[in-house]
Coordinates of C-alpha atoms in Angstrom, one line a residue:
Chain A
M278 CA 0.0 0.0 0.0
T279 CA 1.4 3.4 -0.9
A280 CA 0.9 6.5 1.2
K281 CA -1.2 9.0 -0.4
V282 CA 0.8 12.2 -1.1
R283 CA -1.1 15.3 -0.3
F284 CA -0.5 18.6 -2.1
Y285 CA -0.5 21.7 0.0
P286 CA -1.7 24.6 -2.1
A287 CA -0.9 27.5 0.1
P288 CA 2.6 27.3 1.6
L289 CA 2.9 31.1 1.2
L290 CA -0.2 31.7 3.4
R291 CA 1.1 29.2 5.9
T292 CA 4.5 30.9 5.9
L293 CA 2.9 34.3 6.5
V294 CA 0.7 33.0 9.3
A295 CA 3.7 31.2 10.9
I296 CA 5.9 34.4 10.8
A297 CA 3.1 36.7 12.1
C298 CA 2.0 34.3 14.9
A299 CA 5.6 33.5 15.9
F300 CA 6.4 37.2 16.1
L301 CA 3.4 38.0 18.2
L302 CA 3.9 35.0 20.6
T303 CA 7.6 35.9 21.0
R304 CA 6.8 39.4 21.8
W305 CA 4.0 38.5 24.3
S306 CA 6.1 35.8 25.9
S307 CA 9.0 38.1 26.5
L308 CA 6.6 40.5 28.2
A309 CA 4.6 37.9 30.0
V310 CA 7.8 36.8 31.9
L311 CA 7.8 40.2 33.5
A312 CA 4.6 39.2 35.4
L313 CA 6.6 36.5 37.3
P314 CA 7.5 37.4 40.8
W315 CA 11.2 37.8 39.9
Q316 CA 13.5 40.7 39.8
P317 CA 12.9 42.7 36.6
E318 CA 16.5 42.1 35.4
Q319 CA 16.1 38.4 35.7
S320 CA 12.7 38.4 34.0
V321 CA 14.0 40.4 31.1
V322 CA 16.9 38.0 30.4
A323 CA 14.7 35.0 31.0
G324 CA 12.1 36.4 28.5
M325 CA 14.7 36.9 25.9
L326 CA 16.1 33.4 26.3
L327 CA 12.5 32.0 26.1
G328 CA 11.6 34.1 23.0
F329 CA 13.7 32.2 20.5
S330 CA 12.3 28.9 21.5
V331 CA 8.7 30.3 21.3
F332 CA 9.4 31.6 17.8
A333 CA 10.8 28.3 16.6
A334 CA 8.1 26.2 18.2
T335 CA 5.3 28.4 16.7
V336 CA 6.7 28.1 13.2
I337 CA 7.2 24.4 13.6
W338 CA 3.6 24.0 15.0
V339 CA 2.1 25.9 12.1
F340 CA 3.8 23.6 9.6
V341 CA 3.1 20.4 11.7
A342 CA -0.6 21.1 12.0
G343 CA -2.7 19.3 9.4
S344 CA -4.4 22.5 8.3
L345 CA -4.1 26.2 8.8
R346 CA -7.4 26.1 10.8
I347 CA -6.0 23.5 13.3
A348 CA -2.8 25.5 13.5
C349 CA -4.7 28.7 14.4
L350 CA -6.9 26.8 16.9
G351 CA -3.7 25.6 18.6
I352 CA -2.2 29.1 18.7
L353 CA -5.3 30.9 19.9
P354 CA -5.2 29.7 23.6
A355 CA -1.5 30.1 23.8
G356 CA -1.8 33.6 22.3
A357 CA -4.6 34.5 24.7
F358 CA -2.7 33.2 27.7
L359 CA 0.5 35.0 26.7
M360 CA -1.3 38.2 25.8
Y361 CA -3.1 38.3 29.1
F362 CA 0.1 37.8 31.1
S363 CA 2.1 40.2 28.8
Q364 CA -0.4 42.9 29.9
Q365 CA 0.1 41.9 33.5
G366 CA 3.8 42.1 33.0
A367 CA 3.5 45.5 31.4
L368 CA 1.7 46.9 34.5
Chain B
M234 CA -1.9 4.0 21.1
I235 CA 0.2 6.9 19.9
A236 CA -0.1 7.3 16.1
P237 CA 3.2 7.5 14.2
L238 CA 4.1 10.8 12.5
G239 CA 2.1 10.7 9.3
A240 CA 3.6 11.1 5.8
G241 CA 1.9 14.4 5.6
V242 CA 3.7 15.8 8.6
R243 CA 7.0 14.6 7.3
Q244 CA 6.3 16.1 4.0
R245 CA 5.4 19.4 5.4
M246 CA 8.5 19.4 7.6
A247 CA 10.6 18.4 4.5
Q248 CA 9.2 21.4 2.7
L249 CA 10.0 23.7 5.6
H250 CA 13.5 22.2 5.9
R251 CA 14.1 22.6 2.2
W252 CA 13.1 26.2 2.0
T253 CA 14.5 27.5 5.3
G254 CA 17.8 25.8 4.3
L255 CA 17.9 27.3 0.8
L256 CA 16.6 30.8 1.4
L257 CA 19.7 32.1 3.1
G258 CA 21.9 28.9 2.9
W259 CA 24.7 30.7 1.1
L260 CA 24.8 33.4 3.8
L261 CA 24.7 30.7 6.5
F262 CA 27.7 28.9 4.8
V263 CA 29.7 32.1 4.9
I264 CA 28.7 32.8 8.5
F265 CA 29.6 29.2 9.5
L266 CA 32.9 29.3 7.8
T267 CA 34.0 32.6 9.2
G268 CA 32.6 31.6 12.6
T269 CA 34.7 28.5 12.5
L270 CA 37.8 30.5 11.6
S271 CA 37.0 32.8 14.6
F272 CA 37.8 29.9 17.0
F273 CA 41.4 30.6 15.9
R274 CA 40.9 34.4 15.9
Q275 CA 44.0 35.1 17.9
E276 CA 46.2 32.6 16.1
I277 CA 45.2 34.0 12.7
T278 CA 46.1 37.5 13.9
L279 CA 49.4 36.2 15.2
W280 CA 50.1 34.6 11.8
M281 CA 49.1 37.7 10.0
Q282 CA 51.6 39.8 12.0
P283 CA 54.8 37.8 11.5
E284 CA 56.8 40.7 12.9
R285 CA 55.8 39.7 16.4
P286 CA 58.6 37.8 18.1
L287 CA 58.1 34.3 19.4
V288 CA 57.9 34.7 23.2
S289 CA 57.8 31.4 24.9
E290 CA 58.2 32.7 28.4
M291 CA 55.0 33.7 30.2
V292 CA 55.8 37.1 32.0
P293 CA 53.9 37.7 35.3
S294 CA 50.8 39.8 34.8
A295 CA 51.9 42.4 37.4
L296 CA 55.2 43.1 35.6
A297 CA 53.5 43.3 32.2
L298 CA 50.9 45.7 33.6
E299 CA 53.6 47.9 35.2
Q300 CA 55.3 48.2 31.8
A301 CA 52.0 48.9 30.1
S302 CA 51.0 51.5 32.6
G303 CA 54.3 53.2 32.2
Y304 CA 54.1 53.3 28.5
L305 CA 50.5 54.7 28.5
Q306 CA 51.4 57.4 31.1
R307 CA 54.3 58.5 28.8
H308 CA 52.5 58.2 25.4
A309 CA 48.7 58.5 26.1
S310 CA 48.3 60.6 29.2
E311 CA 45.8 62.8 27.4
A312 CA 43.6 59.8 26.5
S313 CA 40.2 59.4 28.2
H314 CA 40.3 55.6 28.0
W315 CA 43.0 52.9 28.2
T316 CA 42.7 49.2 27.6
V317 CA 45.5 46.8 28.4
T318 CA 45.2 43.1 27.3
L319 CA 47.6 41.2 29.3
P320 CA 49.7 38.2 28.1
N321 CA 47.8 34.9 28.0
T322 CA 48.4 31.3 26.9
R323 CA 47.5 32.2 23.3
D324 CA 49.2 35.6 22.9
R325 CA 52.3 36.5 25.0
L326 CA 52.5 40.2 24.0
V327 CA 50.8 43.1 25.8
H328 CA 48.2 44.8 23.7
L329 CA 47.5 48.5 24.4
N330 CA 44.6 50.6 23.1
W331 CA 43.7 54.1 23.9
R332 CA 41.3 56.7 22.8
G333 CA 40.6 60.3 23.6
P334 CA 40.1 63.8 22.3
H335 CA 43.3 63.5 20.1
G336 CA 42.1 60.3 18.4
Q337 CA 43.0 56.7 19.2
G338 CA 46.0 54.4 19.0
Q339 CA 47.3 51.0 19.8
A340 CA 50.6 49.3 20.4
Y341 CA 52.1 45.9 21.2
L342 CA 54.7 45.7 23.9
N343 CA 57.1 42.9 24.4
P344 CA 56.6 42.0 28.1
L345 CA 60.2 40.8 28.4
G346 CA 61.9 44.1 27.6
G347 CA 59.1 46.5 27.4
E348 CA 59.9 47.6 23.9
V349 CA 57.2 48.4 21.3
I350 CA 56.9 45.8 18.5
P351 CA 56.0 47.5 15.2
V352 CA 53.5 45.3 13.4
R353 CA 51.8 45.5 10.0
D354 CA 48.3 47.0 9.8
T355 CA 45.8 44.1 9.6
R356 CA 42.4 43.2 11.0
G357 CA 43.7 39.6 11.2
G358 CA 41.3 37.1 12.8
D359 CA 39.1 39.9 14.2
F360 CA 37.8 40.4 10.6
F361 CA 36.4 36.9 10.5
Y362 CA 35.0 37.3 14.0
R363 CA 33.2 40.6 13.2
F364 CA 32.1 39.4 9.8
H365 CA 30.4 36.3 11.1
F366 CA 27.8 38.4 12.9
Q367 CA 27.8 41.8 11.2
L368 CA 29.1 41.1 7.7
H369 CA 30.9 44.0 5.9
Y370 CA 30.0 47.0 3.8
L371 CA 26.5 46.9 5.3
P372 CA 25.0 49.1 8.0
V373 CA 25.7 47.3 11.2
L374 CA 22.2 47.1 12.5
F375 CA 20.8 45.8 9.2
A376 CA 23.5 43.2 8.9
R377 CA 22.9 42.0 12.5
Y378 CA 19.2 41.6 11.8
L379 CA 20.0 39.8 8.5
V380 CA 22.3 37.4 10.4
G381 CA 19.7 36.9 13.1
I382 CA 17.1 36.0 10.4
A383 CA 19.5 33.5 8.9
A384 CA 20.3 32.0 12.3
M385 CA 16.6 31.6 13.0
L386 CA 16.1 29.9 9.6
M387 CA 18.9 27.6 10.5
L388 CA 17.3 26.7 13.8
L389 CA 14.1 25.9 12.0
A390 CA 15.9 23.9 9.4
L391 CA 17.6 21.9 12.1
I392 CA 14.4 21.1 14.0
S393 CA 12.4 20.3 10.8
G394 CA 15.3 18.2 9.6
V395 CA 15.2 16.1 12.7
I396 CA 11.4 15.7 12.5
T397 CA 11.5 14.8 8.8
H398 CA 14.2 12.2 9.3
K399 CA 12.8 8.6 9.5
K400 CA 15.9 6.6 10.4
I401 CA 18.3 9.1 12.0
F402 CA 20.8 6.7 13.5
K403 CA 20.7 4.1 10.6
D404 CA 21.4 6.9 8.1
F405 CA 24.3 8.2 10.1
F406 CA 26.2 5.0 9.5
T407 CA 25.3 4.9 5.8
F408 CA 27.3 6.4 3.0
R409 CA 26.8 5.2 -0.6
S410 CA 29.6 6.7 -2.7
G411 CA 29.2 7.5 -6.4
K412 CA 25.4 7.3 -6.3
G413 CA 24.5 10.9 -7.3
Q414 CA 21.6 12.2 -5.3
R415 CA 21.8 9.4 -2.8
S416 CA 25.4 10.1 -2.0
W417 CA 24.7 13.8 -1.4
L418 CA 21.8 12.9 0.9
D419 CA 24.1 10.5 2.8
A420 CA 26.8 13.2 3.1
H421 CA 24.2 15.7 4.3
N422 CA 22.8 13.3 6.9
G423 CA 26.3 12.4 8.1
F424 CA 27.4 15.9 8.6
S425 CA 24.1 16.9 10.2
V426 CA 23.6 14.0 12.6
L427 CA 27.3 13.7 13.5
A428 CA 27.3 17.2 15.0
L429 CA 23.6 17.8 15.6
P430 CA 24.0 18.8 19.3
F431 CA 26.7 21.2 18.3
H432 CA 24.6 22.6 15.4
L433 CA 21.7 23.2 17.7
M434 CA 23.8 24.7 20.4
I435 CA 25.8 27.0 18.2
T436 CA 22.7 28.3 16.4
Y437 CA 20.6 28.9 19.5
T438 CA 23.5 30.5 21.4
G439 CA 24.3 32.6 18.3
L440 CA 20.9 34.1 18.5
V441 CA 21.4 34.6 22.3
T442 CA 24.5 36.6 21.7
L443 CA 22.4 39.4 20.1
M444 CA 19.2 38.8 22.0
M445 CA 18.9 42.4 23.3
L446 CA 18.7 43.5 19.7
Y447 CA 16.3 40.7 18.5
I448 CA 13.9 40.6 21.5
P449 CA 14.0 44.1 23.0
W450 CA 10.4 44.4 24.2
G451 CA 10.8 43.1 27.8
L452 CA 13.9 45.2 28.2
N453 CA 12.2 48.4 27.0
Q454 CA 9.1 47.7 29.1
A455 CA 10.9 47.0 32.3
F456 CA 13.6 49.7 31.8
P457 CA 12.2 52.5 29.7
E458 CA 15.0 54.9 30.4
P459 CA 18.3 54.6 28.5
E460 CA 20.2 55.0 31.9
Q461 CA 18.3 52.1 33.4
R462 CA 19.2 49.9 30.4
Q463 CA 22.8 50.9 30.6
R464 CA 22.8 49.9 34.3
L465 CA 21.5 46.5 33.4
I466 CA 24.2 46.1 30.8
S467 CA 26.9 47.2 33.2
D468 CA 25.7 44.4 35.7
V469 CA 26.9 41.8 33.2
F470 CA 29.5 43.4 30.9
A471 CA 32.8 44.9 32.1
F472 CA 31.7 48.2 30.8
L473 CA 32.6 51.7 32.0
P474 CA 29.9 54.3 31.2
A475 CA 31.4 57.4 29.7
K476 CA 31.7 60.0 32.6
P477 CA 33.2 63.4 32.0
P478 CA 36.5 64.0 33.8
S479 CA 36.3 66.4 36.8
G480 CA 39.4 68.3 35.6
E481 CA 41.1 67.7 39.0
Q482 CA 44.3 65.7 38.8
T483 CA 44.6 62.9 41.3
P484 CA 47.3 60.3 41.5
M485 CA 46.2 56.8 40.8
V486 CA 46.8 53.7 42.9
A487 CA 49.4 51.5 41.0
L488 CA 47.6 49.2 38.6
P489 CA 49.6 46.1 39.7
T490 CA 48.2 46.7 43.3
L491 CA 44.7 46.6 42.0
L492 CA 45.5 43.6 39.9
A493 CA 46.7 41.7 43.0
Q494 CA 43.6 42.7 44.9
A495 CA 41.3 41.4 42.0
E496 CA 43.2 38.1 41.7
A497 CA 43.0 37.6 45.5
H498 CA 39.2 38.3 45.3
W499 CA 38.8 35.6 42.6
E500 CA 40.9 33.1 44.6
G501 CA 43.7 33.0 42.1
A502 CA 41.9 33.5 38.8
K503 CA 44.1 35.6 36.5
V504 CA 43.2 39.1 35.2
G505 CA 43.1 39.2 31.4
R506 CA 42.1 42.8 30.6
V507 CA 42.4 46.1 32.4
Q508 CA 40.5 49.2 31.5
V509 CA 41.0 52.7 32.8
S510 CA 38.7 55.6 32.2
N511 CA 39.8 59.2 32.8
P512 CA 43.3 58.2 33.8
G513 CA 44.8 60.6 36.3
D514 CA 41.6 62.4 37.0
R515 CA 39.5 62.4 40.3
H516 CA 36.8 60.5 38.4
A517 CA 39.2 57.8 37.2
R518 CA 37.9 54.2 37.3
V519 CA 39.7 50.9 36.8
V520 CA 38.0 47.7 35.6
M521 CA 39.9 44.4 36.2
E522 CA 38.4 41.7 34.1
A523 CA 39.3 38.0 34.6
R524 CA 40.5 35.8 31.7
S525 CA 37.8 33.6 30.1
D526 CA 40.1 30.6 29.6
Q527 CA 40.0 29.5 33.3
P528 CA 37.0 27.1 33.4
D529 CA 38.5 25.2 36.3
L530 CA 38.3 28.3 38.5
L531 CA 35.5 30.3 36.9
G532 CA 33.4 27.8 34.9
I533 CA 32.2 28.5 31.4
R534 CA 31.2 32.1 31.1
G535 CA 30.6 34.5 28.2
H536 CA 31.3 37.4 30.5
P537 CA 34.1 36.7 32.9
P538 CA 33.9 38.3 36.4
F539 CA 35.1 41.9 36.8
L540 CA 35.8 44.4 39.5
V541 CA 35.5 48.1 39.2
F542 CA 37.8 50.2 41.4
D543 CA 38.1 53.9 42.2
A544 CA 41.5 54.6 40.8
G545 CA 42.3 57.3 43.3
S546 CA 41.5 55.4 46.5
G547 CA 41.8 51.8 45.3
E548 CA 38.3 51.1 46.8
P549 CA 36.3 48.4 45.0
L550 CA 33.1 50.0 43.8
R551 CA 31.1 47.1 42.2
E552 CA 31.5 43.7 40.6
K553 CA 29.7 41.6 38.2
V554 CA 26.3 40.7 39.4
S555 CA 25.7 36.9 39.7
A556 CA 22.1 35.7 39.3
P557 CA 20.5 32.6 37.7
A558 CA 19.2 34.3 34.5
Y559 CA 22.5 36.2 34.0
D560 CA 24.5 33.1 34.7
T561 CA 22.4 31.1 32.2
Y562 CA 22.9 33.8 29.6
G563 CA 26.7 33.9 30.4
L564 CA 26.9 30.1 30.1
L565 CA 25.1 30.1 26.7
L566 CA 27.3 32.9 25.5
G567 CA 30.4 31.2 26.8
L568 CA 29.5 28.0 24.9
H569 CA 29.1 30.0 21.7
L570 CA 32.4 31.9 22.0
G571 CA 34.4 28.8 23.1
R572 CA 36.9 31.1 24.9
F573 CA 37.1 28.7 27.8
A574 CA 38.4 25.9 25.4
D575 CA 41.8 24.4 25.7
W576 CA 43.5 23.2 22.5
P577 CA 41.7 19.8 22.1
T578 CA 38.3 21.4 22.8
R579 CA 39.1 24.3 20.4
W580 CA 40.0 21.8 17.6
L581 CA 36.8 19.9 18.4
Y582 CA 34.8 23.1 18.0
A583 CA 36.6 23.8 14.7
L584 CA 36.0 20.3 13.4
L585 CA 32.3 20.5 14.3
G586 CA 32.2 23.9 12.6
V587 CA 33.6 22.3 9.5
A588 CA 30.9 19.6 9.8
G589 CA 28.4 22.5 9.8
C590 CA 29.9 23.9 6.6
G591 CA 29.7 20.4 5.1
M592 CA 26.1 20.1 6.2
L593 CA 25.2 23.4 4.5
A594 CA 27.2 22.8 1.4
S595 CA 25.8 19.2 0.9
G596 CA 22.3 20.5 1.6
L597 CA 22.6 23.2 -1.0
I598 CA 24.1 20.9 -3.6
L599 CA 21.4 18.3 -2.8
W600 CA 18.7 20.8 -3.5
S601 CA 20.0 21.4 -7.1
V602 CA 20.8 17.7 -7.7
K603 CA 17.2 16.7 -6.7
R604 CA 15.6 19.5 -8.6
R605 CA 17.5 18.6 -11.8
Q606 CA 16.0 15.2 -11.8
K607 CA 12.4 16.5 -11.5
P608 CA 10.6 16.9 -14.8
G609 CA 9.4 20.4 -15.5
H610 CA 11.8 22.1 -13.0
S611 CA 12.4 25.8 -13.2
V612 CA 15.5 26.3 -15.4
V613 CA 16.2 29.8 -14.2
G614 CA 15.8 28.9 -10.5
L615 CA 18.1 25.9 -10.9
W616 CA 20.7 27.9 -12.9
L617 CA 20.7 30.6 -10.2
V618 CA 21.1 28.1 -7.4
D619 CA 23.9 26.2 -9.2
R620 CA 25.8 29.4 -9.9
L621 CA 25.4 30.7 -6.3
N622 CA 26.5 27.3 -5.0
L623 CA 29.6 27.4 -7.0
A624 CA 30.4 31.1 -6.2
T625 CA 29.8 30.5 -2.5
L626 CA 30.9 27.0 -1.7
A627 CA 34.1 27.1 -3.8
G628 CA 34.4 30.8 -4.4
F629 CA 34.3 32.1 -0.8
P630 CA 37.1 29.8 0.3
V631 CA 39.2 31.1 -2.6
A632 CA 38.5 34.6 -1.4
V633 CA 39.5 33.8 2.2
V634 CA 42.8 32.4 1.0
A635 CA 43.3 35.5 -1.2
F636 CA 42.9 37.6 2.0
F637 CA 45.9 35.7 3.5
W638 CA 47.9 36.1 0.3
L639 CA 47.3 39.9 0.4
N640 CA 48.5 40.0 3.9
R641 CA 51.9 38.8 2.7
L642 CA 51.9 40.7 -0.6
L643 CA 50.7 44.2 0.3
P644 CA 53.6 46.5 1.3
A645 CA 53.7 47.3 5.0
A646 CA 53.4 51.1 4.3
W647 CA 50.4 50.7 2.0
P648 CA 47.8 53.3 3.0
E649 CA 44.8 51.8 4.7
R650 CA 46.4 48.4 4.4
S651 CA 44.1 46.5 6.6
Q652 CA 41.1 47.8 4.6
W653 CA 42.7 46.7 1.3
E654 CA 43.2 43.2 2.6
I655 CA 39.4 43.1 3.1
H656 CA 38.6 44.8 -0.2
G657 CA 40.9 42.2 -1.8
L658 CA 38.8 39.4 -0.2
F659 CA 35.6 40.8 -1.7
L660 CA 37.2 41.5 -5.1
A661 CA 38.4 37.9 -5.2
W662 CA 34.9 36.7 -4.3
L663 CA 33.4 38.9 -7.0
A664 CA 35.8 37.5 -9.5
M665 CA 34.7 34.0 -8.5
L666 CA 31.0 35.0 -8.9
I667 CA 31.7 36.3 -12.4
H668 CA 33.7 33.1 -13.2
A669 CA 30.8 31.0 -11.9
L670 CA 28.3 32.9 -14.2
I671 CA 30.3 32.6 -17.4
R672 CA 31.9 29.1 -17.1
P673 CA 30.2 25.8 -17.7
L674 CA 29.3 24.3 -14.3
P675 CA 31.6 21.2 -14.2
A676 CA 34.6 23.2 -15.4
G677 CA 33.7 26.0 -13.0
W678 CA 33.8 23.7 -10.0
R679 CA 37.0 22.1 -11.1
E680 CA 38.7 25.4 -11.7
Q681 CA 37.6 27.1 -8.5
L682 CA 38.4 24.1 -6.3
G683 CA 41.7 23.7 -8.1
L684 CA 42.5 27.4 -7.6
A685 CA 41.6 27.2 -3.9
G686 CA 43.9 24.2 -3.6
A687 CA 46.8 25.9 -5.5
L688 CA 46.4 29.1 -3.4
L689 CA 46.4 27.1 -0.1
L690 CA 49.4 25.1 -1.2
G691 CA 51.3 28.2 -2.3
L692 CA 50.7 30.1 0.9
P693 CA 53.4 28.3 3.0
V694 CA 55.8 29.0 0.2
L695 CA 54.8 32.6 0.1
N696 CA 55.2 32.8 3.8
M697 CA 58.7 31.3 3.6
V698 CA 59.7 33.8 0.9
T699 CA 58.3 37.0 2.5
T700 CA 58.9 36.4 6.2
E701 CA 61.6 34.8 8.3
R702 CA 59.1 32.3 9.7
G703 CA 59.0 29.6 7.1
F704 CA 58.2 26.0 7.9
A705 CA 61.7 24.8 8.5
T706 CA 62.8 27.8 10.5
S707 CA 59.6 27.7 12.6
L708 CA 60.1 23.9 13.2
V709 CA 63.7 24.5 14.4
A710 CA 62.6 27.4 16.6
G711 CA 59.7 25.4 18.1
D712 CA 57.2 28.0 16.8
W713 CA 54.2 25.6 16.7
L714 CA 51.7 28.2 15.6
F715 CA 53.5 28.8 12.3
V716 CA 54.2 25.1 11.8
G717 CA 50.6 24.2 12.6
F718 CA 49.3 26.9 10.2
D719 CA 51.4 25.6 7.3
L720 CA 50.4 22.0 8.0
A721 CA 46.7 23.0 8.1
L722 CA 47.1 24.8 4.8
I723 CA 48.6 21.8 3.2
I724 CA 45.9 19.5 4.5
L725 CA 43.2 21.8 3.3
A726 CA 44.9 22.1 -0.1
A727 CA 44.9 18.3 -0.4
L728 CA 41.2 18.3 0.4
M729 CA 40.5 20.9 -2.3
F730 CA 42.5 19.0 -4.9
R731 CA 40.6 15.9 -4.0
F732 CA 37.2 17.6 -4.4
A733 CA 38.4 19.1 -7.7
R734 CA 39.5 15.6 -8.9
Q735 CA 36.1 14.1 -7.9
K736 CA 34.4 16.8 -9.9
R737 CA 36.5 15.9 -12.9
A738 CA 35.6 12.2 -12.5
S739 CA 31.9 12.9 -12.1

């Protein structure tokens, strides 16, 4: 039995979504760490170190997900969580 | 039951891997190659300044600093900032830098006699180090962003490459020679899997080195004022914020006294660099910074510990702040820079860096080999990739060797000599690009690889003719740096000739 090869018609759209989501999640995650009860200097450095992993993980997730809709559904709760805490961190 | 990764996931990951690898693959190859050379940054500089005498004796730091301090007081008393790099295991001379209202200067002192060593003007290994993260001829910020994007694409290519791989360990032990596309895939797998932890580490830590530029939001949010951000930076870096002089002359405590105080504070760890701001003024400050190559005493750190003193009273004012996030950052930076490394570790770093170059080169060639076999491929796209592959994978090494040739050929009094060495590198690279565009592909590969081999092989001869530190003389004198450099050139030349011959056979 041979595996059915699927054709993905919109790699450009997926790429754009991946970059936009990765950028936003990275930004929010670096700000969300400021909400942790640490010294600000520590949170800033920790947020930067975390940021690259968040960026890479988001792009990989968008390409791993079976469809763009599933990818966005996965990102939505993470985005909401990070956005909420990024606003807490900004206070 | 956990479902296996579907063909669809692998296919999407393969697509991501292919395009992230290709998009800036040529830039990544150049960054990896110059980054690998940067592990021998000091040795390259020493080779490029053959006027420096061979000093086998390690002069005590206090004596070297006393001589440096005396020289600076005599020749740069007007300067607002002094930097003294003390002798270390890799470079036995004292390096002095100063800057001030009357410009800047530098000198090398022989710590044995205290005399100035006149050396040719060259950027040496520092050029490769700077180039691998900020390129050349481009605005620094733009270049650093570009390098950051390339590094992030590399990180994505590595992760997607692992996910897409079905039989990662089996493939590592497989190499099918002379099988076209299959051989290139095996080579790519071998180079990638062999050094995968290193590739992941060096790419992630590479991003970390410039993280304040790439991820600035937390920093700007927590510390909105520039002075606050400067304070954060001065917690970690041995950095003296510019402070205007008071105008009131005050005698300074002798620098060797402060050096002894710092070394006692670090329980024997040696000082590597000394900075003085506003020397001789009431506002004078001295920073004593430990050497990075003392992992047994200090661990692996990107930023070695430092102590700031009031130069007038000798009072310690502050030291490097140690905290978990800072230390993690320092460790990651230290792993990237590899300054802690002894000789075997340094060579291991270099070999793994070469594996990274091999991974990128085989991946780029694999892309065009695979594409050529696909019916209906884009002729223009393939032509462009083929030419860029040739001009970068064979052409850039030619340009690097041309840089070394120019170091020996340009007269010492040539105006802006160090800049012309660099211009020469880029002119040679441009010539290789033009050659790649006009020559048939197989002949182009043979000629450029052959030229790289010939230039590499000719370099020890040129060195022997133009300096007094040829292979035989260096061997007799026990000058292992020059001996090792010549041997490395000969080995690399043999490799280049072999690649050229393989191209002829194929």
